[in-house]
Short mmCIF file of C-alpha atoms in Angstrom, two decimals:
data_model
loop_
_atom_site.label_atom_id
_atom_site.label_comp_id
_atom_site.label_asym_id
_atom_site.label_seq_id
_atom_site.Cartn_x
_atom_site.Cartn_y
_atom_site.Cartn_z
CA MET A 14 76.83 132.76 103.50
CA THR A 15 73.62 133.55 103.28
CA LYS A 16 71.10 133.63 106.23
CA LYS A 17 67.79 131.19 106.82
CA LEU A 18 64.53 132.46 106.41
CA LEU A 19 61.71 130.23 107.73
CA LEU A 20 58.41 131.80 105.46
CA THR A 21 55.48 129.94 106.37
CA GLY A 22 51.88 130.04 104.67
CA PHE A 23 48.44 128.07 105.36
CA GLU A 24 46.14 125.52 103.72
CA PRO A 25 42.88 126.52 102.74
CA PHE A 26 40.35 126.87 105.24
CA LEU A 27 36.48 128.11 107.01
CA ASP A 28 35.25 128.95 103.63
CA PHE A 29 38.08 130.22 101.74
CA THR A 30 38.89 126.98 99.59
CA ILE A 31 42.17 129.21 98.39
CA ASN A 32 44.80 130.22 100.25
CA PRO A 33 46.97 132.84 98.79
CA THR A 34 49.91 132.27 101.38
CA MET A 35 50.63 128.77 100.62
CA LYS A 36 50.95 129.59 96.91
CA ILE A 37 53.32 132.01 97.68
CA ALA A 38 55.55 130.13 100.41
CA GLU A 39 55.28 127.25 97.62
CA GLU A 40 56.86 129.95 94.98
CA LEU A 41 59.58 131.32 97.66
CA ASP A 42 60.48 128.49 98.57
CA GLY A 43 64.85 128.03 98.06
CA THR A 44 64.51 131.50 96.50
CA THR A 45 67.28 134.28 98.41
CA ILE A 46 66.09 137.49 99.22
CA GLY A 47 68.87 140.53 100.79
CA ASP A 48 70.33 138.11 102.98
CA TYR A 49 68.21 135.50 103.53
CA THR A 50 67.35 131.79 101.93
CA VAL A 51 63.95 131.13 102.12
CA TYR A 52 62.80 127.57 103.36
CA SER A 53 59.03 127.98 102.86
CA HIS A 54 56.44 125.37 104.50
CA ILE A 55 52.73 125.22 104.98
CA LEU A 56 51.05 124.68 107.82
CA SER A 57 47.66 122.62 109.15
CA VAL A 58 44.47 125.07 110.08
CA ASP A 59 44.50 122.68 113.27
CA PHE A 60 44.90 124.45 116.21
CA HIS A 61 46.08 120.98 117.88
CA LYS A 62 49.01 120.55 115.52
CA ALA A 63 49.63 123.79 113.59
CA GLY A 64 51.94 124.93 116.74
CA LYS A 65 53.74 121.82 116.74
CA GLN A 66 54.35 121.95 113.28
CA LEU A 67 55.78 125.36 113.95
CA LEU A 68 57.75 124.72 116.93
CA GLN A 69 59.41 121.33 114.50
CA LEU A 70 60.84 123.40 111.46
CA ILE A 71 61.96 125.96 113.74
CA ASP A 72 64.19 122.97 115.25
CA ASP A 73 64.98 120.82 112.38
CA THR A 74 66.02 124.43 110.27
CA LYS A 75 67.32 126.43 113.02
CA PRO A 76 66.59 129.62 111.24
CA ASP A 77 68.07 133.31 111.38
CA ALA A 78 64.40 134.56 111.23
CA VAL A 79 60.27 133.52 110.96
CA ILE A 80 57.86 135.34 109.27
CA SER A 81 54.57 133.62 108.48
CA LEU A 82 52.05 134.89 106.56
CA GLY A 83 47.76 134.32 106.74
CA LEU A 84 44.62 135.19 104.65
CA ALA A 85 42.81 138.00 106.29
CA GLY A 86 39.96 137.73 103.85
CA GLY A 87 38.23 141.40 103.99
CA ARG A 88 41.54 143.43 104.98
CA PHE A 89 42.41 145.37 101.83
CA LYS A 90 46.14 146.29 103.36
CA ILE A 91 49.17 144.42 104.08
CA ASN A 92 49.98 144.25 107.86
CA PRO A 93 52.16 143.29 109.66
CA GLU A 94 51.13 142.27 113.08
CA ARG A 95 52.14 144.27 116.82
CA ILE A 96 51.51 141.45 119.29
CA ALA A 97 50.21 138.05 120.18
CA ILE A 98 48.16 137.32 122.77
CA ASN A 99 48.06 133.89 125.07
CA VAL A 100 44.69 132.55 123.78
CA ASN A 101 42.60 130.20 121.57
CA ASP A 102 39.23 131.26 120.43
CA GLY A 103 37.28 131.26 117.24
CA PRO A 104 35.64 129.14 114.88
CA LYS A 105 36.00 125.30 113.55
CA ASP A 106 39.31 124.98 112.40
CA ASN A 107 39.98 121.93 109.70
CA GLN A 108 39.53 119.05 112.21
CA GLY A 109 35.93 120.86 113.43
CA HIS A 110 37.71 121.48 116.17
CA LYS A 111 36.59 125.26 118.18
CA PRO A 112 38.01 126.29 121.20
CA GLU A 113 36.87 128.95 123.49
CA ASN A 114 39.00 131.14 125.49
CA GLU A 115 42.01 128.28 126.34
CA VAL A 116 45.49 129.16 126.99
CA ILE A 117 48.19 128.26 125.14
CA TRP A 118 50.67 128.23 127.37
CA GLU A 119 49.99 128.20 130.69
CA ASP A 120 53.28 129.86 131.48
CA GLY A 121 53.00 132.15 128.77
CA ALA A 122 53.21 135.59 129.14
CA ASP A 123 49.83 137.28 128.36
CA GLY A 124 51.28 139.26 125.01
CA LEU A 125 54.62 138.99 122.78
CA PHE A 126 55.18 141.58 121.16
CA SER A 127 56.38 141.05 117.21
CA THR A 128 59.90 140.92 116.56
CA LEU A 129 60.24 141.88 113.02
CA PRO A 130 60.50 145.28 111.72
CA ILE A 131 57.16 146.29 111.36
CA SER A 132 57.44 149.87 111.63
CA LYS A 133 60.18 149.66 108.58
CA MET A 134 58.03 147.03 106.30
CA VAL A 135 54.97 149.28 106.27
CA LYS A 136 56.96 152.76 105.56
CA GLN A 137 58.85 150.43 102.39
CA LEU A 138 55.67 149.36 101.27
CA LYS A 139 54.39 152.30 100.91
CA ALA A 140 56.67 153.39 99.60
CA ARG A 141 56.33 151.35 96.93
CA GLY A 142 52.78 151.54 96.20
CA LEU A 143 51.38 148.87 98.08
CA PRO A 144 49.13 149.79 100.82
CA ALA A 145 50.13 148.74 104.71
CA GLU A 146 49.58 149.31 108.04
CA ILE A 147 50.89 147.75 111.17
CA SER A 148 47.95 145.84 112.61
CA ASN A 149 47.38 145.74 116.37
CA THR A 150 45.33 142.45 116.43
CA ALA A 151 46.25 139.15 115.05
CA GLY A 152 42.60 138.40 116.10
CA THR A 153 42.23 134.90 118.15
CA TYR A 154 42.53 132.17 115.62
CA LEU A 155 45.51 129.91 114.19
CA CYS A 156 47.41 133.24 112.63
CA ASN A 157 47.45 135.03 116.58
CA HIS A 158 48.28 130.99 117.92
CA VAL A 159 51.53 130.14 115.40
CA MET A 160 53.12 133.76 116.20
CA TYR A 161 52.55 133.58 119.96
CA GLN A 162 54.07 130.07 119.32
CA ALA A 163 57.15 131.33 117.61
CA LEU A 164 57.03 134.68 120.11
CA HIS A 165 57.51 131.69 122.70
CA TYR A 166 60.04 129.88 121.70
CA THR A 167 62.41 132.68 120.75
CA LYS A 168 62.05 133.80 124.65
CA THR A 169 61.82 130.52 126.53
CA ASN A 170 65.17 129.58 124.78
CA ASN A 171 66.99 132.11 124.62
CA LYS A 172 66.86 132.71 120.47
CA PRO A 173 66.62 136.13 119.72
CA PHE A 174 65.41 135.84 116.62
CA PRO A 175 63.71 138.42 114.68
CA ALA A 176 60.32 136.66 114.62
CA GLY A 177 56.49 137.49 113.89
CA PHE A 178 53.56 137.51 111.31
CA ILE A 179 51.97 139.16 108.31
CA HIS A 180 48.76 139.14 106.78
CA ILE A 181 47.54 139.68 103.45
CA PRO A 182 44.39 140.27 101.59
CA ALA A 183 42.72 138.11 99.64
CA SER A 184 43.69 137.27 95.95
CA HIS A 185 41.47 138.31 93.07
CA GLU A 186 41.65 134.62 92.13
CA LEU A 187 39.73 134.22 95.65
CA ALA A 188 37.98 137.01 95.32
CA ILE A 189 36.30 135.99 92.04
CA GLU A 190 34.89 132.75 94.16
CA HIS A 191 34.42 134.06 96.92
CA GLY A 192 32.21 137.09 96.75
CA LYS A 193 32.42 140.83 98.11
CA ILE A 194 36.05 140.95 99.31
CA PRO A 195 38.99 142.99 98.46
CA SER A 196 41.90 141.86 96.78
CA TRP A 197 45.11 141.93 95.37
CA SER A 198 46.24 140.47 92.48
CA HIS A 199 49.39 137.72 92.93
CA ASP A 200 51.91 139.23 91.69
CA ASP A 201 51.06 142.51 94.68
CA LEU A 202 50.68 139.73 97.20
CA LYS A 203 54.44 138.06 96.41
CA ARG A 204 56.31 141.02 95.61
CA ALA A 205 54.85 142.83 99.28
CA VAL A 206 56.12 139.86 101.39
CA MET A 207 58.98 140.02 98.84
CA ILE A 208 59.54 143.57 100.43
CA CYS A 209 58.79 142.87 103.79
CA MET A 210 61.61 140.24 103.52
CA GLU A 211 64.13 142.73 102.19
CA THR A 212 63.76 145.44 104.93
CA LEU A 213 64.29 142.41 107.27
CA SER A 214 66.84 141.83 105.20
CA GLU A 215 68.45 145.87 105.16
CA ALA A 216 67.34 146.16 108.99
CA ASN A 217 69.59 143.30 110.58
CA GLY A 218 72.59 142.88 108.13
#
């Protein structure tokens, strides 16, 4: 019996009319990678909804691991994130809400570290010819928000399953539309995510 891996992507946001994480998540839904069967869902770019959606998905799916994906337009490597911080800030979300120095959880830690094998993921990505590096900031927008929500859940509910966040560059499709930003092919972005899942499976096998 395979384990369950909850994989989330995001809908388009800000001036990014395409979000490659959405397509990757949809294409990987139902596949089996290593010891995991993937259950994919797309989250809203909405500070009032995204965290609640993720926590409800965790309760409904009861996953053995959670990986959330986010677009980092302008980055040129796959970036597993090291830490999420307890703050919402940044540009307006898709509903027009613009938080400023908001606390995500009043009783939460200032920061929570990823429990994914991020060093091993980076090593495996590089070994397979894909540029990768651990990132030490997930920002303060929705990506950081959902990463923090997942890690806070595992800590407060005593359910220590692996959880974390991976930022990916823009796809060629988005770069053509958007302009001067680094981009990868969709196939390479998808392959990178699958390698991260394989690494997680091997680390927790």
